[in-house]
Structures are given as C-alpha cells and as structure tokens.
Amino acid sequence: MSDIDGRAVAKALRAEVAAEAERLRGEGVVPRLAVVVPTDDEGTAWYVRSIKKAAEKEGVDCRIEHLKEPGRDEIVAKLQELSADDSVHGIICQTPLPEGVTLAELGWYISPYKDIDGANPESLGRLAQGRRTWAPATAAAVLELLKREDVVLEGARAVVVGRSTVVGKPAALLLVNESATVTVCHSRTKDLAAVCREADVLVAAVGRAGMIGADFVKPGATVIDVGTNPTEDGGLVGDVDYAAVSEVAGRLTPVPGGVGPVTTALLLRHTVEAAELSKTHG
Amino acid sequence: MSDIDGRAVAKALRAEVAAEAERLRGEGVVPRLAVVVPTDDEGTAWYVRSIKKAAEKEGVDCRIEHLKEPGRDEIVAKLQELSADDSVHGIICQTPLPEGVTLAELGWYISPYKDIDGANPESLGRLAQGRRTWAPATAAAVLELLKREDVVLEGARAVVVGRSTVVGKPAALLLVNESATVTVCHSRTKDLAAVCREADVLVAAVGRAGMIGADFVKPGATVIDVGTNPTEDGGLVGDVDYAAVSEVAGRLTPVPGGVGPVTTALLLRHTVEAAELSKTHG
C-alpha cells in the first residue's frame, strides 16, 4: 500500500497558482478571494485563517468578510455586493449558517463568474451537463488526486459513499464525466460493505470517523478519504479506518494530509482562473 | 411479468392537468406552453403536433414557434422573447439544433420559472441540490412510472444505462434523491450485463434498439425502457429486447406505450405548475 501524498499535490498546485498570480499582477490584476464568514465558530475561524495564509503566500489577496450573527438578508446582501465588486474574483461562503438558511439557497447570489466553490446551482448544473465550470473544491480535489496519481478512471468502477451537494453528488458527476461506472451510496444503502467492495476507486464522504473498514475495500483499490472528523484530543481523523484499510487498499489518502490541502490549493487555483476570466467578463 | 401501462398513467396525469387548467382559466390564467422548433425535421414536426393536440385537449394552450433554418442568435432571441412574455408559462426547445449549437447552452436563455423541461443548468443544479425544480420531462417520467407502480426505491439498487444530460444523469439524480443506491453505466462500462443484473430497478436510456437482453436483467426486476428507436417500417422499438426481457423481469414498460405518453403528460403538468407559479412570480 502507498499513501497518496495530498501535501505534495497541493505544493505542486500552489506553485502553479503562484506563477499565475504573478503573471496576473504583472498585467495589473490582483487576484482576490473573498471569504464570507457568517459565524463566530472557532473551527471555521481557524480554517479561514489557514486559507488566508495560503492565499497570501501565493500572491492571492484574501478578504475576510466576518458577519456577526447575521440574518439571511445580511448574508445575501454581502454576496450580492461582492458579486458586483470588480476587484473581487472569487467568493466563498463558510458554514455553519444561521438556523433555516442553506448554502444551496445562498449560492444563487454568488455570481457564476466568481463561484469558485461551486455553490451556485448553475455551476452544479453545468457540471451535470459536462461543461466547463468550477465544481465544489472538495469534490474537485478528489478528482485532482486521482488524476495526479494517474488512476485509470475510464471504465473503472467508482463508488462514492455520501450524497451531499458539496461532495458526494458533484464527485459522482465528475467521475461519470471521466467515464467511470459510478455508484452513489448513502445511509439507506443495503449491505454497504459489499457495494463498496465492487469499487476500483472508493470515495468516502460520510462524516463518520473510521466507518470504512477493511471489509469495505477490494484488495488493491484506490481509496480517497474525504472525512475530517474532529477527535477528542483536537486532531482530525477520516471516514476510513486507516490502519485496517492500509492493509488492503492499493493506495489511500491519509487524514490529515490528503484531500484537505488539495482543497485549499484548488480554491486558490479557481480564484486565479476567475481573475483571468474577469479580463473578458469584467 | 406485468406490463407497466404508461398510457394509463398518462391518462390519470392528464385528467389532473385538465382539472388544474380549468381552475386556472376560471381565475383568468390561460396556461400556455411555447414550443420552439428550430428545424424542418419531419419526426420533430410530428412529435410537436402530438404535444399540441394533447395540450389543447386538456385546456393548455400550445404555441408553436417554428424557426426556418435559424442561426444560434435567432433561437436565443426567441427564447428570450418567450421568457419575457407574461402570457407564456412553459417553454421547451426541440432538437435537432443547428450545427455547433447545443441544448445545454441554449437552456440558459429559458427563464427558470418557465423551464418545464429542465434545460436550464440552474434547474439541473437545483435537482442535484435535491430542491424543488422541474427535471427534464423524460427523466421525470421514469420516476412518475416507478412511483405510480409503488416500486420501492429507498435502499433499492437502481442502475441507469446512459449518461445524457436529458435522461441518464437527471434520472440518476432523481433516484439518489429517492434514496436508491444508484449506478450510472454507459458505453465505457465493463461487463455491462453483469452490472445491470445488480439492479432491482433498471433504466435503459442508451438509444440502441433491443440492446438490453435477458442476461442484463435480474429475475423479478423492474425495467423502464426509455429508448425510442425508429424501425424500418415506421414503428418504434425500445432499448430493451421486449420478448426476451419479459421472460425475466417482474415489470417492464412497453415501447410504445410506456415512458413516451407519460413524458408528454408531464410537459403539460409542468406547464400548469408554471402557470400557477406565475401568479406569484409574474
């Protein structure tokens, strides 16, 4: 078994981002990501600081828009303001959101030209149409890791565990577009382990620490662990039982150090792409 | 084996449409479907006439907008005009389209409030988000038939053969939203027959006459045949080898008389829903 090194993939991506950002700055365009933070949640604050640090290291400006106990209308107004602001190229909205407000609904207020985390239904629809768009960065990170590892997707059986709008469904659509035979599983799936064992490529995005055991994995399969479950001692563990699955899988992403750093790097890559796009779409 | 009677389902749906249309007319709203026909294709003309006839029988006005050898811009202008016309509630655009123009791209010009055949990427994205929207009518017909037949979808294994934007992918998303465990197959799938035999519910949408044989079907499975392949003598056959599969399947839709009439009935139901919606979204 070999680990898939997400940090190495992220490093390569970020070097590409830095080169692009420098080129854009040379043309007078400062690539800028705006992060709307509608919460005082500490975990979110920590994550947002890590994005800002990564962005600024690679020459991408990062503007944090912290809203204190906002209502729905205040978040919508902020997303509209940023969508209309020519100096902003990428917009993401963090969670948790106020009671009764969903990202699915707020995403509509992010201009599709700036929707670098695929929150607007139009972006998701274009993904389903197989057209050029930004997928949610975590789903895009799954594909990026598989491609950088030269995993054959055409004709492969891929199983995605989890059907969220931000990971499971877009990852499944990306894999279908790459000509994998794709199965989407979830909490209602019967005999989940047996279905997962059909997979040449297994994507775990359920949000339950260590639930994917060795009996879920076909020997030699490639396993991408999207889970980031906090542990009691302040660490992170994935959805995959790493110790057990590493005995069976061919390749496996660790947590931390797998999907996470690639997701952050892709938010930056998408932002420089959006900045490039802004030259024609203003 | 029992046939799933699409004509009976369509009849029930159309009776509901007629009642709704009458109610709306009583309120001064004449539900109206506009069909853009950017081709002189005879098959298309025949199909459009059959929609018009069905619509008007149930009290839905049907306006056919025939464009003679149009360019892309002329079709876009027509879709925009109809999107802005308060007297029109539903808009569909027929194929074939001029060389180099795709429905995926044109759909964006159909107002989401009138997009009763799910052509706008926003509609498809809302479908992926699991929100209220109109799915492409053919994909919606697959679900309508399964629901009217009381086929258990939660936890069932569903296999969709075909990954088109108008049928395969939206049908798969609808089935995931209904909590089936869904596999999407296509031309690159290896050992297609074996994958199809996993299905409790098999949806064939490949466009190849009779390619789904008895060896693709688990005994007792429910099979929905979306194919409409013209025969040399002017008839239609499905993607399923009816004679062979009827020996194995539990339930099967015939062609013609299965998905087709339900699709037409759903275009009408979606139009009256859009007419109802227009009272608040004008």
Coordinates of C-alpha atoms in Angstrom, one line a residue:
Chain A
M1 CA 0.0 0.0 0.0
S2 CA 1.2 3.5 -0.7
D3 CA -0.1 6.8 0.7
I4 CA -1.4 9.4 -1.7
D5 CA 0.5 12.5 -0.7
G6 CA -2.0 15.3 -0.7
R7 CA 0.6 17.8 0.6
A8 CA 2.8 17.1 -2.3
V9 CA -0.1 17.6 -4.8
A10 CA -1.1 20.8 -3.0
K11 CA 2.5 22.1 -3.2
A12 CA 2.7 21.5 -7.0
L13 CA -0.7 23.2 -7.4
R14 CA 0.2 26.1 -5.3
A15 CA 3.4 26.6 -7.3
E16 CA 1.2 26.8 -10.4
V17 CA -1.1 29.3 -8.6
A18 CA 1.9 31.5 -7.6
A19 CA 3.2 31.7 -11.2
E20 CA -0.3 32.6 -12.5
A21 CA -0.8 35.1 -9.7
E22 CA 2.5 36.8 -10.6
R23 CA 1.6 36.9 -14.3
L24 CA -1.8 38.4 -13.5
R25 CA -0.3 41.0 -11.2
G26 CA 2.1 41.9 -13.9
E27 CA -0.9 42.7 -16.0
G28 CA -2.4 44.9 -13.2
V29 CA -4.9 42.3 -12.0
V30 CA -4.5 41.4 -8.3
P31 CA -6.4 38.0 -7.9
R32 CA -8.7 38.3 -4.9
L33 CA -10.7 35.8 -3.0
A34 CA -13.5 37.0 -0.6
V35 CA -14.5 34.7 2.2
V36 CA -17.9 35.4 3.8
V37 CA -17.8 34.1 7.4
P38 CA -21.4 34.3 8.8
T39 CA -20.5 32.7 12.2
D40 CA -18.3 33.0 15.3
D41 CA -17.5 29.3 15.2
E42 CA -13.9 28.8 16.2
G43 CA -13.2 25.9 13.9
T44 CA -14.4 28.0 11.0
A45 CA -12.2 30.9 12.1
W46 CA -9.2 28.6 12.2
Y47 CA -9.9 27.2 8.7
V48 CA -10.5 30.7 7.2
R49 CA -7.2 31.9 8.7
S50 CA -5.5 28.9 7.1
I51 CA -7.0 29.8 3.7
K52 CA -5.9 33.5 4.0
K53 CA -2.4 32.4 4.9
A54 CA -2.1 30.0 2.0
A55 CA -3.6 32.6 -0.4
E56 CA -1.3 35.4 0.5
K57 CA 1.7 33.2 0.4
E58 CA 0.9 32.5 -3.3
G59 CA 0.1 36.1 -4.3
V60 CA -3.7 35.8 -4.0
D61 CA -5.3 38.5 -1.9
C62 CA -7.8 37.2 0.6
R63 CA -10.5 39.4 2.1
I64 CA -12.4 38.0 5.1
E65 CA -15.9 39.3 5.5
H66 CA -16.9 38.4 9.0
L67 CA -20.6 39.0 9.7
K68 CA -21.6 38.9 13.4
E69 CA -24.8 36.9 14.0
P70 CA -26.2 37.9 10.6
G71 CA -29.7 37.2 9.3
R72 CA -30.3 35.7 5.9
D73 CA -30.8 39.1 4.2
E74 CA -27.5 40.4 5.5
I75 CA -25.6 37.4 4.0
V76 CA -27.5 37.8 0.7
A77 CA -26.6 41.5 0.6
K78 CA -23.0 40.8 1.2
L79 CA -22.8 38.1 -1.5
Q80 CA -24.5 40.5 -3.9
E81 CA -22.1 43.3 -3.0
L82 CA -19.1 41.1 -3.6
S83 CA -20.6 39.7 -6.8
A84 CA -20.8 43.2 -8.1
D85 CA -17.3 44.3 -6.9
D86 CA -14.9 44.2 -9.9
S87 CA -11.9 43.9 -7.5
V88 CA -13.1 40.5 -6.2
H89 CA -12.7 37.4 -8.4
G90 CA -13.7 34.5 -6.2
I91 CA -16.3 34.3 -3.5
I92 CA -16.9 31.5 -0.9
C93 CA -19.4 31.4 1.9
Q94 CA -18.5 29.5 5.0
T95 CA -20.7 27.4 7.3
P96 CA -22.3 27.0 9.8
L97 CA -25.1 29.2 8.6
P98 CA -27.9 30.7 10.7
E99 CA -30.8 28.4 11.5
G100 CA -33.1 27.9 8.5
V101 CA -30.6 29.2 5.9
T102 CA -28.9 26.8 3.5
L103 CA -25.8 27.1 1.3
A104 CA -27.9 25.6 -1.6
E105 CA -30.1 28.7 -1.4
L106 CA -27.4 31.3 -0.8
G107 CA -25.3 30.0 -3.6
W108 CA -27.6 31.6 -6.1
Y109 CA -26.4 35.0 -5.0
I110 CA -22.8 34.3 -5.9
S111 CA -22.1 35.3 -9.5
P112 CA -21.4 32.2 -11.6
Y113 CA -18.2 34.1 -12.8
K114 CA -16.9 34.2 -9.2
D115 CA -18.4 30.9 -7.9
I116 CA -15.1 29.2 -7.3
D117 CA -16.5 26.7 -4.8
G118 CA -19.4 25.6 -7.0
A119 CA -22.2 26.8 -4.7
N120 CA -24.5 28.3 -7.3
P121 CA -27.0 25.8 -8.8
E122 CA -26.0 27.0 -12.2
S123 CA -22.4 25.7 -11.5
L124 CA -23.7 22.4 -10.4
G125 CA -26.0 22.1 -13.4
R126 CA -23.1 22.9 -15.8
L127 CA -21.2 20.1 -14.0
A128 CA -24.1 17.7 -14.7
Q129 CA -24.1 18.9 -18.3
G130 CA -20.4 18.1 -18.6
R131 CA -19.5 21.7 -19.3
R132 CA -16.7 23.9 -18.1
T133 CA -17.4 25.1 -14.5
W134 CA -16.0 25.1 -11.0
A135 CA -17.0 22.1 -9.0
P136 CA -17.1 22.4 -5.2
A137 CA -13.4 22.4 -4.3
T138 CA -13.6 19.3 -2.2
A139 CA -15.1 17.3 -5.0
A140 CA -12.6 18.8 -7.4
A141 CA -9.8 17.7 -5.0
V142 CA -10.9 14.1 -5.2
L143 CA -10.5 14.2 -9.0
E144 CA -7.3 16.1 -8.8
L145 CA -5.7 13.5 -6.6
L146 CA -6.9 10.6 -8.8
K147 CA -5.5 12.4 -11.9
R148 CA -2.2 13.3 -10.4
E149 CA -1.8 9.7 -9.3
D150 CA -2.7 8.5 -12.9
V151 CA -5.5 6.4 -11.6
V152 CA -7.4 5.0 -14.6
L153 CA -11.0 6.2 -14.4
E154 CA -12.3 5.2 -17.8
G155 CA -14.3 2.0 -17.3
A156 CA -13.3 1.8 -13.7
R157 CA -15.9 1.1 -11.1
A158 CA -16.1 4.0 -8.7
V159 CA -18.2 4.0 -5.5
V160 CA -19.0 7.3 -3.7
V161 CA -20.2 6.9 -0.2
G162 CA -22.2 10.1 0.7
R163 CA -24.7 12.1 -1.4
S164 CA -24.1 15.7 -0.1
T165 CA -24.5 18.6 -2.5
V166 CA -20.9 19.7 -1.7
V167 CA -19.1 16.4 -2.0
G168 CA -20.9 13.2 -2.9
K169 CA -23.1 14.3 -5.8
P170 CA -20.5 16.6 -7.5
A171 CA -17.8 14.0 -7.1
A172 CA -20.1 11.4 -8.7
L173 CA -20.8 13.7 -11.6
L174 CA -17.1 14.4 -12.1
L175 CA -16.4 10.7 -12.1
V176 CA -19.2 10.0 -14.6
N177 CA -17.8 12.7 -16.8
E178 CA -14.5 10.9 -16.7
S179 CA -16.2 7.7 -17.9
A180 CA -16.1 5.7 -14.7
T181 CA -19.0 3.5 -13.9
V182 CA -20.2 5.3 -10.7
T183 CA -22.4 4.1 -7.8
V184 CA -23.7 6.5 -5.2
C185 CA -24.2 5.1 -1.7
H186 CA -25.6 6.6 1.4
S187 CA -27.3 5.9 4.7
R188 CA -30.1 3.9 3.1
T189 CA -27.8 1.6 1.1
K190 CA -28.2 -2.0 1.9
D191 CA -25.1 -4.1 2.6
L192 CA -22.8 -1.1 2.2
A193 CA -19.6 -3.0 2.6
A194 CA -20.4 -5.4 -0.3
V195 CA -21.3 -2.5 -2.6
C196 CA -18.1 -0.7 -1.6
R197 CA -16.1 -3.8 -2.3
E198 CA -17.1 -3.5 -6.0
A199 CA -15.0 -0.3 -6.2
D200 CA -11.7 0.1 -8.0
V201 CA -12.0 3.7 -6.7
L202 CA -13.7 4.3 -3.4
V203 CA -14.5 7.8 -2.2
A204 CA -15.6 8.1 1.4
A205 CA -17.6 11.2 2.2
V206 CA -19.9 10.3 5.0
G207 CA -18.6 12.2 8.0
R208 CA -18.4 9.3 10.4
A209 CA -14.9 8.6 11.9
G210 CA -13.4 5.3 10.8
M211 CA -16.6 3.8 9.5
I212 CA -15.0 2.4 6.3
G213 CA -13.2 -0.7 7.5
A214 CA -11.1 -3.3 5.7
D215 CA -14.2 -5.3 4.7
F216 CA -15.4 -2.3 2.6
V217 CA -12.3 -2.4 0.3
K218 CA -11.4 -4.5 -2.7
P219 CA -7.7 -5.6 -2.5
G220 CA -5.7 -3.1 -4.4
A221 CA -8.4 -0.4 -4.7
T222 CA -7.6 3.3 -4.6
V223 CA -9.3 4.9 -1.6
I224 CA -9.9 8.7 -1.2
D225 CA -10.9 9.7 2.3
V226 CA -12.8 13.0 2.3
G227 CA -13.7 12.7 6.0
T228 CA -12.5 15.3 8.5
N229 CA -13.8 14.2 11.9
P230 CA -12.5 16.0 14.9
T231 CA -11.0 13.8 17.7
E232 CA -11.3 14.5 21.4
D233 CA -7.6 15.5 21.6
G234 CA -8.1 18.2 18.9
G235 CA -6.9 16.2 16.0
L236 CA -8.6 15.0 12.8
V237 CA -9.5 11.5 11.6
G238 CA -11.0 10.5 8.3
D239 CA -14.0 8.3 7.5
V240 CA -11.6 5.4 6.7
D241 CA -10.1 3.2 9.4
Y242 CA -6.6 4.0 8.2
A243 CA -4.7 1.2 10.0
A244 CA -7.1 -1.5 8.8
V245 CA -7.7 -0.3 5.3
S246 CA -4.0 0.3 4.6
E247 CA -3.6 -3.5 4.8
V248 CA -6.0 -4.0 1.9
A249 CA -6.0 -0.9 -0.3
G250 CA -3.5 -0.2 -3.1
R251 CA -3.4 3.5 -2.5
L252 CA -5.0 5.6 0.3
T253 CA -5.1 9.3 1.2
P254 CA -4.2 10.0 4.8
V255 CA -6.1 12.4 7.1
P256 CA -4.7 14.9 7.6
G257 CA -2.5 15.4 4.6
G258 CA -4.8 14.0 1.9
V259 CA -7.9 15.8 0.4
G260 CA -7.7 18.8 2.8
P261 CA -4.6 20.6 1.5
V262 CA -5.6 19.9 -2.1
T263 CA -9.0 21.5 -1.5
T264 CA -7.4 24.7 -0.2
A265 CA -4.9 24.8 -3.2
L266 CA -7.9 24.4 -5.6
L267 CA -9.7 27.3 -4.0
L268 CA -6.7 29.4 -4.9
R269 CA -6.4 27.9 -8.4
H270 CA -10.0 28.6 -9.1
T271 CA -9.5 32.1 -7.9
V272 CA -6.7 32.8 -10.4
E273 CA -8.8 31.2 -13.1
A274 CA -11.7 33.6 -12.1
A275 CA -9.3 36.5 -12.2
E276 CA -8.2 35.5 -15.7
L277 CA -11.8 35.2 -16.7
S278 CA -12.6 38.7 -15.3
K279 CA -10.4 40.2 -18.0
T280 CA -13.1 39.2 -20.6
H281 CA -16.2 39.1 -18.4
G282 CA -15.5 42.1 -16.3
Chain B
M1 CA -44.3 -10.4 -15.8
S2 CA -46.7 -7.5 -16.0
D3 CA -46.5 -4.6 -18.3
I4 CA -46.3 -1.1 -16.8
D5 CA -49.1 0.7 -18.6
G6 CA -47.7 4.2 -19.5
R7 CA -50.9 5.1 -21.3
A8 CA -53.0 4.6 -18.2
V9 CA -50.6 6.7 -16.1
A10 CA -50.6 9.4 -18.7
K11 CA -54.4 9.3 -18.8
A12 CA -54.6 9.8 -15.0
L13 CA -52.0 12.6 -15.2
R14 CA -53.8 14.3 -18.0
A15 CA -57.1 14.3 -16.1
E16 CA -55.3 16.1 -13.2
V17 CA -53.9 18.6 -15.7
A18 CA -57.3 19.2 -17.2
A19 CA -58.8 19.9 -13.8
E20 CA -55.9 22.3 -13.0
A21 CA -56.1 24.0 -16.3
E22 CA -59.9 24.6 -15.8
R23 CA -59.3 26.0 -12.4
L24 CA -56.6 28.4 -13.7
R25 CA -58.8 29.5 -16.6
G26 CA -61.5 30.2 -14.0
E27 CA -59.0 32.6 -12.4
G28 CA -58.3 34.3 -15.7
V29 CA -55.0 32.5 -16.4
V30 CA -54.8 30.5 -19.6
P31 CA -51.9 28.0 -19.1
R32 CA -49.7 28.2 -22.2
L33 CA -46.8 26.2 -23.5
A34 CA -44.5 27.5 -26.1
V35 CA -42.6 25.0 -28.3
V36 CA -39.6 26.4 -30.2
V37 CA -39.0 24.3 -33.3
P38 CA -35.6 25.2 -34.9
T39 CA -35.7 22.5 -37.6
D40 CA -37.7 21.2 -40.5
D41 CA -37.2 17.7 -39.4
E42 CA -40.4 15.6 -40.1
G43 CA -40.1 13.5 -37.0
T44 CA -39.9 16.6 -34.8
A45 CA -42.9 18.1 -36.6
W46 CA -44.9 15.0 -35.9
Y47 CA -43.9 15.0 -32.3
V48 CA -44.7 18.7 -31.8
R49 CA -48.1 18.2 -33.4
S50 CA -48.8 15.4 -30.9
I51 CA -47.8 17.7 -28.0
K52 CA -50.1 20.4 -29.3
K53 CA -53.0 18.1 -29.7
A54 CA -52.5 16.6 -26.2
A55 CA -52.1 20.1 -24.7
E56 CA -55.2 21.6 -26.2
K57 CA -57.3 18.6 -25.3
E58 CA -56.6 19.3 -21.6
G59 CA -57.1 23.0 -21.8
V60 CA -53.4 24.0 -22.1
D61 CA -52.7 26.4 -25.0
C62 CA -49.8 25.4 -27.2
R63 CA -47.9 27.9 -29.3
I64 CA -45.6 26.5 -31.9
E65 CA -42.7 28.8 -32.8
H66 CA -41.3 27.3 -36.0
L67 CA -37.9 28.9 -37.0
K68 CA -36.8 28.2 -40.5
E69 CA -33.1 27.4 -40.7
P70 CA -32.2 29.6 -37.8
G71 CA -28.8 30.6 -36.5
R72 CA -27.9 30.4 -32.8
D73 CA -28.8 34.1 -32.3
E74 CA -32.2 33.7 -33.7
I75 CA -33.0 30.8 -31.3
V76 CA -31.6 32.7 -28.4
A77 CA -33.7 35.8 -29.2
K78 CA -36.8 33.7 -29.5
L79 CA -36.2 32.0 -26.1
Q80 CA -35.5 35.4 -24.5
E81 CA -38.7 36.9 -26.0
L82 CA -40.8 34.0 -24.7
S83 CA -39.1 34.2 -21.3
A84 CA -40.2 37.8 -21.1
D85 CA -43.7 37.2 -22.4
D86 CA -46.2 37.1 -19.4
S87 CA -48.7 35.1 -21.4
V88 CA -46.3 32.1 -21.8
H89 CA -45.8 29.8 -18.8
G90 CA -43.7 26.9 -20.1
I91 CA -41.0 26.9 -22.8
I92 CA -39.4 23.9 -24.5
C93 CA -36.9 23.9 -27.3
Q94 CA -36.9 21.0 -29.7
T95 CA -34.0 19.3 -31.4
P96 CA -32.2 18.7 -33.8
L97 CA -30.4 22.1 -33.4
P98 CA -28.2 23.8 -36.0
E99 CA -24.6 22.5 -36.3
G100 CA -22.5 23.7 -33.3
V101 CA -25.4 24.7 -31.1
T102 CA -26.3 22.6 -28.0
L103 CA -29.4 22.5 -25.9
A104 CA -27.1 22.6 -22.8
E105 CA -26.0 26.1 -23.9
L106 CA -29.4 27.3 -25.1
G107 CA -31.2 26.2 -21.9
W108 CA -29.6 29.1 -20.1
Y109 CA -31.9 31.5 -22.0
I110 CA -35.1 29.8 -20.8
S111 CA -36.3 31.5 -17.7
P112 CA -36.0 29.1 -14.7
Y113 CA -39.7 30.0 -13.9
K114 CA -40.7 28.6 -17.3
D115 CA -38.1 25.8 -17.7
I116 CA -40.6 23.0 -17.7
D117 CA -38.3 20.5 -19.4
G118 CA -35.3 21.2 -17.2
A119 CA -33.0 22.6 -19.9
N120 CA -31.5 25.5 -17.8
P121 CA -28.4 24.4 -15.9
E122 CA -29.9 26.1 -12.9
S123 CA -32.8 23.6 -13.0
L124 CA -30.4 20.7 -13.2
G125 CA -28.3 22.2 -10.4
R126 CA -31.4 22.5 -8.2
L127 CA -32.1 18.9 -9.0
A128 CA -28.6 17.9 -7.8
Q129 CA -29.2 20.0 -4.7
G130 CA -32.4 18.0 -4.0
R131 CA -34.5 21.1 -4.2
R132 CA -37.9 21.8 -5.9
T133 CA -37.4 22.1 -9.7
W134 CA -38.6 20.7 -13.0
A135 CA -36.5 17.7 -14.1
P136 CA -36.3 17.0 -17.8
A137 CA -39.7 15.5 -18.6
T138 CA -38.3 12.1 -19.8
A139 CA -36.3 11.7 -16.6
A140 CA -39.3 12.8 -14.5
A141 CA -41.5 10.3 -16.4
V142 CA -39.2 7.4 -15.3
L143 CA -39.8 8.4 -11.6
E144 CA -43.5 9.0 -12.2
L145 CA -43.9 5.5 -13.5
L146 CA -42.0 4.0 -10.6
K147 CA -44.0 5.9 -8.1
R148 CA -47.4 5.1 -9.6
E149 CA -46.4 1.5 -9.6
D150 CA -45.4 1.7 -5.9
V151 CA -41.9 0.4 -6.7
V152 CA -39.8 0.7 -3.5
L153 CA -36.9 3.0 -4.2
E154 CA -35.4 3.5 -0.8
G155 CA -32.5 1.2 -0.4
A156 CA -33.2 -0.4 -3.8
R157 CA -30.3 -0.8 -6.3
A158 CA -31.0 1.2 -9.4
V159 CA -28.9 1.1 -12.5
V160 CA -29.2 3.7 -15.2
V161 CA -27.7 2.9 -18.5
G162 CA -26.9 6.1 -20.3
R163 CA -25.4 9.4 -19.0
S164 CA -27.1 12.0 -21.2
T165 CA -27.9 15.4 -19.8
V166 CA -31.6 15.0 -20.7
V167 CA -32.2 11.5 -19.4
G168 CA -29.4 9.5 -17.7
K169 CA -27.9 12.0 -15.4
P170 CA -31.2 13.6 -14.2
A171 CA -32.8 10.2 -13.8
A172 CA -29.9 9.1 -11.6
L173 CA -30.1 12.3 -9.5
L174 CA -33.8 11.8 -9.0
L175 CA -33.2 8.2 -7.9
V176 CA -30.5 9.3 -5.5
N177 CA -32.9 11.8 -4.1
E178 CA -35.4 9.0 -3.5
S179 CA -32.7 7.1 -1.6
A180 CA -32.0 4.4 -4.1
T181 CA -28.4 3.2 -4.4
V182 CA -27.7 4.3 -7.9
T183 CA -25.2 3.2 -10.5
V184 CA -24.6 5.1 -13.8
C185 CA -23.4 3.0 -16.7
H186 CA -22.5 4.0 -20.2
S187 CA -20.5 3.0 -23.3
R188 CA -17.3 2.6 -21.3
T189 CA -18.8 0.4 -18.7
K190 CA -17.1 -3.0 -18.5
D191 CA -19.3 -6.1 -18.4
L192 CA -22.4 -4.1 -18.7
A193 CA -24.7 -7.1 -18.4
A194 CA -23.3 -8.1 -15.0
V195 CA -23.6 -4.5 -13.7
C196 CA -27.2 -4.3 -14.9
R197 CA -28.0 -7.6 -13.2
E198 CA -27.3 -5.9 -9.9
A199 CA -30.4 -3.8 -10.4
D200 CA -33.7 -4.0 -8.7
V201 CA -34.7 -1.1 -10.9
L202 CA -33.1 -0.9 -14.4
V203 CA -33.5 2.2 -16.5
A204 CA -32.4 1.8 -20.1
A205 CA -31.6 5.1 -21.9
V206 CA -28.9 4.3 -24.5
G207 CA -30.7 4.7 -27.8
R208 CA -29.8 1.3 -29.2
A209 CA -32.6 -0.9 -30.3
G210 CA -33.0 -4.0 -28.2
M211 CA -29.5 -3.9 -26.7
I212 CA -30.7 -4.8 -23.2
G213 CA -31.2 -8.6 -23.4
A214 CA -32.5 -11.1 -20.8
D215 CA -28.9 -11.6 -19.5
F216 CA -28.9 -7.9 -18.3
V217 CA -31.9 -8.4 -16.0
K218 CA -32.2 -9.8 -12.5
P219 CA -35.2 -12.1 -12.2
G220 CA -38.2 -10.0 -11.0
A221 CA -36.5 -6.6 -11.6
T222 CA -38.5 -3.6 -12.7
V223 CA -37.3 -2.4 -16.1
I224 CA -38.0 1.1 -17.5
D225 CA -37.3 1.4 -21.2
V226 CA -36.6 5.0 -22.3
G227 CA -35.5 4.1 -25.8
T228 CA -37.5 5.2 -28.8
N229 CA -35.6 3.8 -31.8
P230 CA -37.3 4.1 -35.2
T231 CA -37.8 0.8 -37.1
E232 CA -37.6 0.4 -40.9
D233 CA -41.4 0.0 -41.2
G234 CA -42.0 3.4 -39.4
G235 CA -42.6 2.0 -35.9
L236 CA -40.7 2.4 -32.7
V237 CA -38.8 -0.1 -30.5
G238 CA -37.1 0.4 -27.2
D239 CA -33.6 -0.2 -25.9
V240 CA -34.9 -3.4 -24.3
D241 CA -35.4 -6.7 -26.2
Y242 CA -39.0 -6.9 -25.1
A243 CA -39.7 -10.5 -25.9
A244 CA -36.6 -11.8 -24.1
V245 CA -36.7 -9.5 -21.1
S246 CA -40.4 -10.0 -20.5
E247 CA -39.5 -13.6 -19.6
V248 CA -37.2 -12.4 -16.8
A249 CA -38.4 -9.0 -15.5
G250 CA -41.1 -8.5 -12.9
R251 CA -42.4 -5.4 -14.5
L252 CA -41.5 -3.8 -17.8
T253 CA -42.6 -0.7 -19.8
P254 CA -43.5 -1.4 -23.4
V255 CA -42.4 0.8 -26.3
P256 CA -44.6 2.4 -27.5
G257 CA -47.0 2.9 -24.6
G258 CA -44.5 3.3 -21.7
V259 CA -42.4 6.3 -21.0
G260 CA -43.4 8.3 -24.0
P261 CA -47.0 9.2 -23.2
V262 CA -46.0 10.0 -19.6
T263 CA -43.4 12.4 -20.8
T264 CA -45.9 14.3 -22.8
A265 CA -48.4 14.3 -19.9
L266 CA -45.6 15.7 -17.6
L267 CA -44.8 18.5 -20.0
L268 CA -48.4 19.6 -19.6
R269 CA -48.4 19.1 -15.8
H270 CA -45.2 21.1 -15.5
T271 CA -46.9 23.9 -17.7
V272 CA -49.9 24.2 -15.4
E273 CA -47.5 24.2 -12.4
A274 CA -45.6 27.0 -14.1
A275 CA -48.9 28.9 -14.7
E276 CA -49.7 28.6 -11.1
L277 CA -46.2 29.8 -10.1
S278 CA -46.7 32.8 -12.5
K279 CA -49.4 34.2 -10.2
T280 CA -46.7 34.9 -7.6
H281 CA -43.6 35.3 -9.8
G282 CA -45.3 37.0 -12.8

